[in-house]
Short mmCIF file of C-alpha atoms in Angstrom, two decimals:
data_model
loop_
_atom_site.label_atom_id
_atom_site.label_comp_id
_atom_site.label_asym_id
_atom_site.label_seq_id
_atom_site.Cartn_x
_atom_site.Cartn_y
_atom_site.Cartn_z
CA UNK A 1 36.17 -208.70 42.32
CA UNK A 2 38.90 -208.68 45.67
CA UNK A 3 36.55 -210.49 47.57
CA UNK A 4 35.59 -212.99 45.10
CA UNK A 5 32.39 -212.45 44.15
CA UNK A 6 31.20 -211.67 40.68
CA UNK A 7 31.44 -207.62 39.13
CA UNK A 8 28.24 -209.24 36.21
CA UNK A 9 26.85 -212.03 37.35
CA UNK A 10 23.05 -213.38 36.88
CA UNK A 11 22.97 -211.47 33.94
CA UNK A 12 22.47 -214.16 30.95
CA UNK A 13 24.18 -213.84 27.24
CA UNK A 14 21.63 -212.09 24.54
CA UNK A 15 20.81 -213.93 20.99
CA UNK A 16 19.88 -211.30 18.45
CA UNK A 17 18.68 -212.72 14.71
CA UNK A 18 19.58 -210.38 12.03
CA UNK A 19 15.72 -210.10 10.22
CA UNK A 20 16.90 -209.20 7.15
CA UNK A 21 14.45 -205.99 7.54
CA UNK A 22 17.11 -203.52 9.38
CA UNK A 23 15.42 -205.53 12.87
CA UNK A 24 16.36 -208.11 15.28
CA UNK A 25 14.44 -210.22 16.67
CA UNK A 26 15.48 -212.09 20.31
CA UNK A 27 15.73 -215.53 20.05
CA UNK A 28 18.42 -215.36 23.33
CA UNK A 29 16.15 -219.41 25.43
CA UNK A 30 15.98 -220.64 21.71
CA UNK A 31 19.94 -220.24 20.34
CA UNK A 32 20.58 -222.35 23.86
CA UNK A 33 23.37 -219.93 23.83
CA UNK A 34 21.39 -217.37 27.44
CA UNK A 35 24.04 -219.23 30.41
CA UNK A 36 23.08 -217.29 33.68
CA UNK A 37 27.60 -216.86 33.34
CA UNK A 38 29.99 -214.09 34.69
CA UNK A 39 30.86 -213.72 30.54
CA UNK A 40 34.28 -211.74 29.16
CA UNK A 41 34.73 -212.85 25.63
CA UNK A 42 33.33 -214.57 22.59
CA UNK A 43 35.37 -215.51 19.27
CA UNK A 44 33.86 -217.10 16.62
CA UNK A 45 34.82 -219.37 13.98
CA UNK A 46 34.05 -222.66 11.81
CA UNK A 47 35.48 -225.24 13.82
CA UNK A 48 34.02 -228.12 12.11
CA UNK A 49 34.11 -226.41 8.98
CA UNK A 50 31.31 -227.66 8.39
CA UNK A 51 29.93 -224.03 6.65
CA UNK A 52 28.66 -221.95 9.89
CA UNK A 53 30.32 -220.84 12.58
CA UNK A 54 30.56 -221.57 16.07
CA UNK A 55 31.44 -219.98 18.72
CA UNK A 56 33.77 -220.29 21.69
CA UNK A 57 32.75 -218.30 25.10
CA UNK A 58 35.61 -216.95 27.93
CA UNK A 59 34.22 -216.91 31.39
CA UNK A 60 35.06 -215.36 34.79
CA UNK A 61 33.38 -217.52 36.54
CA UNK A 62 32.77 -221.76 35.74
CA UNK A 63 33.25 -223.04 33.22
CA UNK A 64 35.84 -220.81 32.25
CA UNK A 65 35.42 -221.99 28.49
CA UNK A 66 32.32 -222.76 26.46
CA UNK A 67 32.22 -224.23 23.16
CA UNK A 68 28.52 -224.33 21.04
CA UNK A 69 29.07 -225.55 17.84
CA UNK A 70 26.72 -224.75 15.52
CA UNK A 71 24.54 -227.44 13.59
CA UNK A 72 22.60 -225.62 11.06
CA UNK A 73 20.51 -226.44 7.91
CA UNK A 74 22.10 -229.52 5.36
CA UNK A 75 21.28 -226.88 3.34
CA UNK A 76 23.21 -223.95 3.43
CA UNK A 77 25.20 -222.07 1.29
CA UNK A 78 28.53 -219.87 2.24
CA UNK A 79 31.82 -218.55 1.06
CA UNK A 80 35.56 -219.06 3.48
CA UNK A 81 37.52 -216.55 2.53
CA UNK A 82 41.66 -216.37 3.54
CA UNK A 83 43.96 -213.27 2.69
CA UNK A 84 47.78 -213.40 2.74
CA UNK A 85 49.00 -210.49 2.31
CA UNK A 86 52.09 -209.77 0.58
CA UNK A 87 53.55 -205.89 0.45
CA UNK A 88 51.23 -205.21 3.24
CA UNK A 89 50.56 -207.20 6.13
CA UNK A 90 50.30 -210.88 6.34
CA UNK A 91 47.62 -211.39 7.88
CA UNK A 92 45.88 -208.29 5.74
CA UNK A 93 44.01 -206.54 8.16
CA UNK A 94 42.46 -203.25 7.42
CA UNK A 95 41.38 -205.19 3.98
CA UNK A 96 37.22 -205.12 3.03
CA UNK A 97 35.53 -208.36 0.71
CA UNK A 98 32.75 -207.64 -1.10
CA UNK A 99 30.80 -210.98 -2.21
CA UNK A 100 27.93 -210.47 -4.99
CA UNK A 101 26.03 -212.76 -4.87
CA UNK A 102 22.84 -212.15 -7.51
CA UNK A 103 21.31 -208.80 -6.19
CA UNK A 104 23.22 -209.03 -2.61
CA UNK A 105 26.46 -207.20 -1.73
CA UNK A 106 28.04 -208.68 1.03
CA UNK A 107 31.02 -207.52 2.72
CA UNK A 108 33.77 -208.43 5.38
CA UNK A 109 36.47 -206.36 7.19
CA UNK A 110 39.70 -208.52 8.20
CA UNK A 111 39.90 -205.82 12.21
CA UNK A 112 42.92 -207.20 14.61
CA UNK A 113 40.41 -208.37 17.45
CA UNK A 114 36.49 -207.71 17.21
CA UNK A 115 35.05 -208.66 20.94
CA UNK A 116 36.50 -207.18 24.32
CA UNK A 117 39.13 -209.71 25.53
CA UNK A 118 39.22 -211.79 22.02
CA UNK A 119 39.57 -211.87 18.06
CA UNK A 120 37.97 -213.97 16.57
CA UNK A 121 38.67 -216.03 12.77
CA UNK A 122 40.81 -214.50 10.33
CA UNK A 123 37.75 -216.18 8.07
CA UNK A 124 35.25 -214.21 6.58
CA UNK A 125 32.66 -216.19 6.44
CA UNK A 126 29.60 -215.41 4.38
CA UNK A 127 26.67 -217.39 4.45
CA UNK A 128 24.54 -217.70 1.69
CA UNK A 129 20.78 -218.37 1.25
CA UNK A 130 18.73 -218.34 -1.33
CA UNK A 131 20.39 -220.07 -5.15
CA UNK A 132 22.07 -217.31 -6.31
CA UNK A 133 25.23 -218.29 -7.79
CA UNK A 134 28.16 -215.62 -6.91
CA UNK A 135 28.75 -214.22 -9.53
CA UNK A 136 31.80 -211.22 -8.04
CA UNK A 137 35.11 -211.35 -4.95
CA UNK A 138 35.98 -208.28 -5.27
CA UNK A 139 39.18 -207.02 -2.80
CA UNK A 140 40.51 -204.24 -0.71
CA UNK A 141 44.33 -204.86 -0.28
CA UNK A 142 45.27 -202.62 2.93
CA UNK A 143 47.30 -199.55 1.04
CA UNK A 144 44.20 -199.47 -1.79
CA UNK A 145 44.94 -202.04 -4.14
CA UNK A 146 42.22 -204.39 -4.84
CA UNK A 147 41.97 -207.35 -7.29
CA UNK A 148 38.53 -209.01 -8.17
CA UNK A 149 37.30 -212.87 -8.82
CA UNK A 150 34.90 -213.87 -10.70
CA UNK A 151 32.20 -216.92 -10.56
CA UNK A 152 33.77 -218.55 -7.45
CA UNK A 153 31.49 -221.92 -6.11
CA UNK A 154 30.14 -222.38 -3.18
CA UNK A 155 30.57 -224.25 -0.68
CA UNK A 156 34.05 -223.82 -0.46
CA UNK A 157 37.15 -222.32 1.59
CA UNK A 158 39.66 -220.48 -0.52
CA UNK A 159 43.33 -219.03 0.37
CA UNK A 160 43.55 -215.47 -1.79
CA UNK A 161 47.27 -214.29 -1.91
CA UNK A 162 47.49 -211.06 -2.63
CA UNK A 163 48.85 -210.15 -6.96
CA UNK A 164 48.23 -214.26 -7.47
CA UNK A 165 45.58 -214.10 -9.95
CA UNK A 166 44.05 -218.02 -8.51
CA UNK A 167 41.51 -218.85 -5.57
CA UNK A 168 42.82 -221.63 -4.60
CA UNK A 169 40.97 -224.53 -2.57
CA UNK A 170 41.34 -224.90 1.15
CA UNK A 171 40.04 -228.91 1.30
CA UNK A 172 38.22 -229.13 5.25
CA UNK A 173 40.83 -230.65 8.53
CA UNK A 174 38.82 -232.27 10.81
CA UNK A 175 38.90 -231.74 14.03
CA UNK A 176 37.36 -234.49 16.21
CA UNK A 177 36.05 -233.06 19.98
CA UNK A 178 35.20 -236.90 21.32
CA UNK A 179 33.30 -236.03 24.27
CA UNK A 180 34.87 -236.00 27.27
CA UNK A 181 33.98 -238.21 30.06
CA UNK A 182 33.92 -235.71 32.95
CA UNK A 183 35.82 -236.26 36.54
CA UNK A 184 35.30 -234.82 39.12
CA UNK A 185 38.12 -231.82 40.06
CA UNK A 186 40.01 -232.22 42.90
CA UNK A 187 41.49 -228.76 44.96
CA UNK A 188 45.70 -229.31 45.98
CA UNK A 189 45.73 -229.67 49.44
CA UNK A 190 48.79 -227.29 49.42
CA UNK A 191 49.47 -224.63 46.98
CA UNK A 192 52.46 -221.42 46.18
CA UNK A 193 52.54 -218.33 45.81
CA UNK A 194 56.04 -216.63 44.46
CA UNK A 195 56.03 -213.04 44.58
CA UNK A 196 56.25 -211.11 40.88
CA UNK A 197 58.20 -208.45 42.64
CA UNK A 198 60.28 -209.48 46.36
CA UNK A 199 58.49 -207.82 48.67
CA UNK A 200 60.98 -206.24 52.55
CA UNK A 201 59.09 -206.96 56.12
CA UNK A 202 58.78 -203.99 58.21
CA UNK A 203 60.99 -203.48 61.30
CA UNK A 204 58.30 -205.21 62.91
CA UNK A 205 58.34 -208.74 61.69
CA UNK A 206 62.15 -208.74 60.74
CA UNK A 207 62.91 -208.09 64.93
CA UNK A 208 59.76 -210.69 65.86
CA UNK A 209 60.97 -213.51 62.74
CA UNK A 210 64.28 -212.93 61.46
CA UNK A 211 66.85 -210.71 64.21
CA UNK A 212 68.06 -212.94 66.64
CA UNK A 213 69.31 -213.10 70.07
CA UNK A 214 73.34 -213.22 69.82
CA UNK A 215 73.75 -215.53 71.85
CA UNK A 216 71.38 -217.78 69.20
CA UNK A 217 73.27 -215.79 65.84
CA UNK A 218 73.67 -218.13 63.40
CA UNK A 219 77.91 -218.01 62.15
CA UNK A 220 77.49 -216.75 58.92
CA UNK A 221 73.45 -214.70 58.80
CA UNK A 222 74.37 -213.09 55.98
CA UNK A 223 74.04 -216.94 53.84
CA UNK A 224 70.68 -217.99 55.99
CA UNK A 225 66.98 -218.20 54.71
CA UNK A 226 64.56 -218.32 57.42
CA UNK A 227 60.69 -220.32 56.67
CA UNK A 228 58.10 -219.33 59.08
CA UNK A 229 55.49 -221.07 59.38
CA UNK A 230 51.89 -220.71 61.06
CA UNK A 231 50.88 -222.66 63.30
CA UNK A 232 47.54 -222.03 65.98
CA UNK A 233 46.68 -224.54 67.91
CA UNK A 234 43.22 -224.91 66.49
CA UNK A 235 44.59 -226.38 63.10
CA UNK A 236 45.08 -229.95 63.57
CA UNK A 237 47.34 -229.91 59.92
CA UNK A 238 49.77 -227.86 61.40
CA UNK A 239 50.46 -230.04 64.18
CA UNK A 240 51.32 -232.47 61.03
CA UNK A 241 53.27 -230.57 59.25
CA UNK A 242 55.50 -228.99 62.64
CA UNK A 243 55.91 -232.66 63.06
CA UNK A 244 57.64 -233.88 59.82
CA UNK A 245 59.68 -230.92 59.61
CA UNK A 246 60.66 -231.20 63.07
CA UNK A 247 61.87 -235.21 61.76
CA UNK A 248 63.64 -233.45 58.78
CA UNK A 249 65.31 -230.21 60.47
CA UNK A 250 69.09 -231.60 60.02
CA UNK A 251 68.93 -231.65 56.64
CA UNK A 252 67.24 -228.13 56.23
CA UNK A 253 69.48 -226.60 58.50
CA UNK A 254 72.86 -228.01 56.53
CA UNK A 255 70.57 -225.56 53.63
CA UNK A 256 71.22 -222.74 55.14
CA UNK A 257 67.74 -222.24 56.36
CA UNK A 258 66.23 -221.62 59.50
CA UNK A 259 62.66 -222.70 61.16
CA UNK A 260 60.47 -220.34 63.04
CA UNK A 261 57.56 -221.84 64.46
CA UNK A 262 54.77 -218.53 64.64
CA UNK A 263 51.41 -218.99 66.61
CA UNK A 264 48.27 -216.74 65.86
CA UNK A 265 46.68 -218.23 68.73
CA UNK A 266 44.44 -215.28 70.21
CA UNK A 267 45.32 -214.33 73.98
CA UNK A 268 42.48 -216.10 75.13
CA UNK A 269 44.11 -219.60 74.10
CA UNK A 270 47.23 -219.39 74.14
CA UNK A 271 48.32 -221.28 77.60
CA UNK A 272 46.57 -224.50 75.38
CA UNK A 273 48.79 -224.06 72.20
CA UNK A 274 51.67 -223.81 74.80
CA UNK A 275 51.01 -226.93 76.74
CA UNK A 276 49.74 -228.50 73.36
CA UNK A 277 53.27 -227.29 71.25
CA UNK A 278 54.81 -228.08 74.71
CA UNK A 279 53.98 -231.42 75.32
CA UNK A 280 53.59 -232.32 71.02
CA UNK A 281 55.45 -230.14 68.54
CA UNK A 282 59.10 -229.49 71.35
CA UNK A 283 60.75 -232.84 71.59
CA UNK A 284 60.22 -233.32 68.10
CA UNK A 285 62.99 -230.69 67.44
CA UNK A 286 66.03 -232.31 69.58
CA UNK A 287 68.54 -231.11 67.53
CA UNK A 288 69.17 -228.59 64.84
CA UNK A 289 67.94 -225.11 66.76
CA UNK A 290 64.64 -223.54 65.59
CA UNK A 291 62.88 -220.66 66.97
CA UNK A 292 59.65 -220.80 68.60
CA UNK A 293 57.78 -216.84 68.10
CA UNK A 294 54.55 -216.18 69.85
CA UNK A 295 52.71 -213.54 67.61
CA UNK A 296 52.03 -210.05 69.08
CA UNK A 297 48.91 -208.04 68.16
CA UNK A 298 50.81 -205.53 66.42
CA UNK A 299 53.02 -208.24 64.40
CA UNK A 300 49.80 -209.94 63.19
CA UNK A 301 48.05 -206.28 62.60
CA UNK A 302 51.25 -205.75 60.10
CA UNK A 303 51.07 -209.61 58.59
CA UNK A 304 47.45 -209.17 58.34
CA UNK A 305 47.97 -205.91 56.17
CA UNK A 306 50.61 -207.85 54.34
CA UNK A 307 48.54 -211.37 53.13
CA UNK A 308 45.55 -208.90 52.38
CA UNK A 309 48.60 -206.36 49.95
CA UNK A 310 49.83 -209.89 47.82
CA UNK A 311 47.08 -212.24 47.36
CA UNK A 312 44.70 -208.43 47.39
CA UNK A 313 41.57 -210.22 49.91
CA UNK A 314 40.89 -209.68 53.09
CA UNK A 315 38.87 -212.53 56.09
CA UNK A 316 40.77 -215.38 57.87
CA UNK A 317 43.95 -216.88 57.12
CA UNK A 318 44.51 -220.19 55.28
CA UNK A 319 45.61 -222.64 57.74
CA UNK A 320 48.29 -224.59 57.53
CA UNK A 321 51.06 -221.31 55.69
CA UNK A 322 54.57 -220.54 55.47
CA UNK A 323 56.58 -217.98 54.70
CA UNK A 324 59.20 -217.99 52.72
CA UNK A 325 61.91 -215.58 54.32
CA UNK A 326 65.89 -214.55 52.05
CA UNK A 327 68.49 -213.11 54.07
CA UNK A 328 68.37 -209.92 53.27
CA UNK A 329 64.72 -210.31 55.12
CA UNK A 330 62.59 -210.25 52.34
CA UNK A 331 59.97 -212.07 51.87
CA UNK A 332 59.90 -214.10 48.41
CA UNK A 333 57.45 -217.03 48.81
CA UNK A 334 54.15 -218.11 50.11
CA UNK A 335 53.12 -222.11 50.16
CA UNK A 336 49.38 -222.46 50.99
CA UNK A 337 49.03 -225.84 52.85
CA UNK A 338 51.09 -228.24 54.68
CA UNK A 339 54.60 -228.65 53.57
CA UNK A 340 55.21 -232.60 53.67
CA UNK A 341 57.33 -235.71 53.39
CA UNK A 342 55.69 -238.41 53.47
CA UNK A 343 52.55 -239.74 50.77
CA UNK A 344 50.38 -240.50 53.54
CA UNK A 345 49.79 -238.94 57.48
CA UNK A 346 48.62 -240.52 59.93
CA UNK A 347 48.98 -239.85 63.69
CA UNK A 348 47.04 -241.59 66.18
CA UNK A 349 46.13 -238.40 67.12
CA UNK A 350 44.84 -237.20 63.83
CA UNK A 351 40.38 -236.95 63.33
CA UNK A 352 41.01 -237.33 59.33
CA UNK A 353 44.56 -238.71 58.48
CA UNK A 354 45.10 -237.39 54.24
CA UNK A 355 44.66 -240.01 51.51
CA UNK A 356 46.98 -240.87 48.72
CA UNK A 357 45.21 -238.53 46.66
CA UNK A 358 46.09 -235.37 48.71
CA UNK A 359 49.64 -235.92 48.80
CA UNK A 360 50.32 -232.64 49.45
CA UNK A 361 51.89 -230.70 46.33
CA UNK A 362 54.97 -229.10 48.15
CA UNK A 363 57.67 -231.10 49.66
CA UNK A 364 60.76 -230.86 51.43
CA UNK A 365 62.79 -231.01 47.88
CA UNK A 366 60.99 -228.34 46.17
CA UNK A 367 61.10 -226.25 48.97
CA UNK A 368 64.83 -227.19 49.09
CA UNK A 369 64.59 -225.74 45.24
CA UNK A 370 62.68 -223.05 46.21
CA UNK A 371 65.49 -222.11 48.90
CA UNK A 372 68.44 -222.09 45.51
CA UNK A 373 66.72 -220.82 43.07
CA UNK A 374 64.63 -217.80 44.96
CA UNK A 375 66.52 -216.97 48.37
CA UNK A 376 70.61 -217.59 47.97
CA UNK A 377 70.74 -217.42 44.51
CA UNK A 378 71.42 -214.08 42.47
CA UNK A 379 67.82 -211.72 41.82
CA UNK A 380 66.17 -213.75 38.29
CA UNK A 381 63.42 -211.51 37.65
CA UNK A 382 62.32 -212.28 34.44
CA UNK A 383 61.68 -215.85 35.28
CA UNK A 384 59.75 -215.26 39.06
CA UNK A 385 57.38 -217.76 38.75
CA UNK A 386 55.72 -221.70 39.97
CA UNK A 387 54.67 -222.10 35.89
CA UNK A 388 57.12 -222.22 33.16
CA UNK A 389 58.02 -218.87 31.36
CA UNK A 390 59.81 -215.07 30.96
CA UNK A 391 58.07 -211.89 32.50
CA UNK A 392 58.80 -209.10 29.95
CA UNK A 393 57.17 -206.79 31.84
CA UNK A 394 57.39 -205.25 35.48
CA UNK A 395 54.93 -205.53 38.83
CA UNK A 396 55.80 -202.57 40.53
CA UNK A 397 54.51 -202.06 44.60
CA UNK A 398 51.94 -200.31 45.80
CA UNK A 399 53.87 -199.17 49.01
CA UNK A 400 52.17 -195.88 49.23
CA UNK A 401 48.55 -198.22 50.18
CA UNK A 402 51.06 -200.86 51.32
CA UNK A 403 51.62 -197.88 54.21
CA UNK A 404 48.58 -196.02 54.54
CA UNK A 405 46.75 -199.13 55.68
CA UNK A 406 48.98 -199.41 57.92
CA UNK A 407 49.33 -196.50 58.92
CA UNK A 408 45.36 -196.82 59.70
CA UNK A 409 45.92 -199.94 61.82
CA UNK A 410 47.80 -197.85 63.83
CA UNK A 411 51.85 -199.84 62.99
CA UNK A 412 53.19 -196.37 62.54
CA UNK A 413 57.08 -197.87 62.32
CA UNK A 414 56.07 -199.75 59.08
CA UNK A 415 53.46 -197.75 57.92
CA UNK A 416 56.58 -195.66 57.98
CA UNK A 417 58.46 -198.62 56.85
CA UNK A 418 56.93 -198.39 52.62
CA UNK A 419 56.52 -194.56 52.51
CA UNK A 420 60.32 -194.83 52.65
CA UNK A 421 60.30 -197.56 49.67
CA UNK A 422 56.92 -195.76 47.87
CA UNK A 423 57.83 -193.66 44.23
CA UNK A 424 57.98 -190.24 45.27
CA UNK A 425 54.98 -189.10 43.44
CA UNK A 426 54.84 -186.49 40.96
CA UNK A 427 55.38 -182.94 41.56
CA UNK A 428 52.38 -180.32 39.76
CA UNK A 429 54.08 -177.97 36.68
CA UNK A 430 55.18 -174.97 38.34
CA UNK A 431 51.84 -172.61 37.35
CA UNK A 432 51.92 -169.98 34.57
CA UNK A 433 53.54 -165.99 36.04
#
């Protein structure tokens, strides 16, 4: 799963027909439900209220949601019942309904969920065949109380409240579902990962990225955050991003944000990168200070372990990428993709100009907002997210696993740092004498 692969892909869905004699027939192919999706959940309901059950399918892979409308024969017969509890729970969870039609008896139970990660409609659907009328509907409510209703007409929907002597007929409320026009999906050029639990940086990164020489130290380092922008000589969008950022360095610096450019090229490409930076980028940073950092092997090993820990994915680093670090040396946000102020970036060196419909999602305005909300303001753990909403549970970090990974990479100092943050393992109970 961490590699993005499927757990159970290429396993077609199965659909079985109840033959009524304790046997079932596999009708997967003819039903149209035998998709080659990595399915996770299924829910049924009479969505179009035409007397048969429709199916919703939820997948781990795309399409993530499928709606399958069931168009049965016009002569189908049905009865739908919704229960409303009064002295029991309102949804009547646990109630059992028996429907007697001629010599046949059908039984349905209201459950709280009826499948993995799914719950179907609380309407009880009785699909009926033949011409037998419904003689009796018997309800056993949670707690043991019973109610009975006789001679309910078919092809109707009824709401029955606990202790009420009448079944209320509910008219169909058709929900139109016009066919949507297919539009191509365009991936955003940039996005951000707001860390649910901010991550303190270990000594290797703190020394290399945050701590300045005394002559470069800001007036009050406790109130300044750091944006580390990763780049490489082969990454053209990285150079566009740095050029754009250089033009807006003064307002960023006044907003208490320091800029660090971190080159991650291989040692054999360092000379090319230094020449490119000296000619194209450094001259553009003319006023406010910024720092140039050339990563060591130790720094890259530690940073790779942290990115694998956060993203739960190993492999190449997606560039451009930037790290927003608060004044305490804690990683708050990871930006994937370029940060820009321009709707179009077109430089003479650009091999492929960026079109208007590919405008970066992360602007300098949003960066300034993130700086204020996540770095320079008191911690608001309940509302830490890139989207509206609140968290109602904690997500502890597995510092012990991160420490083990760093130790395996030979990063002993950083491994000890995260080991000190890991929760102590519970001691075994003392053995009996």
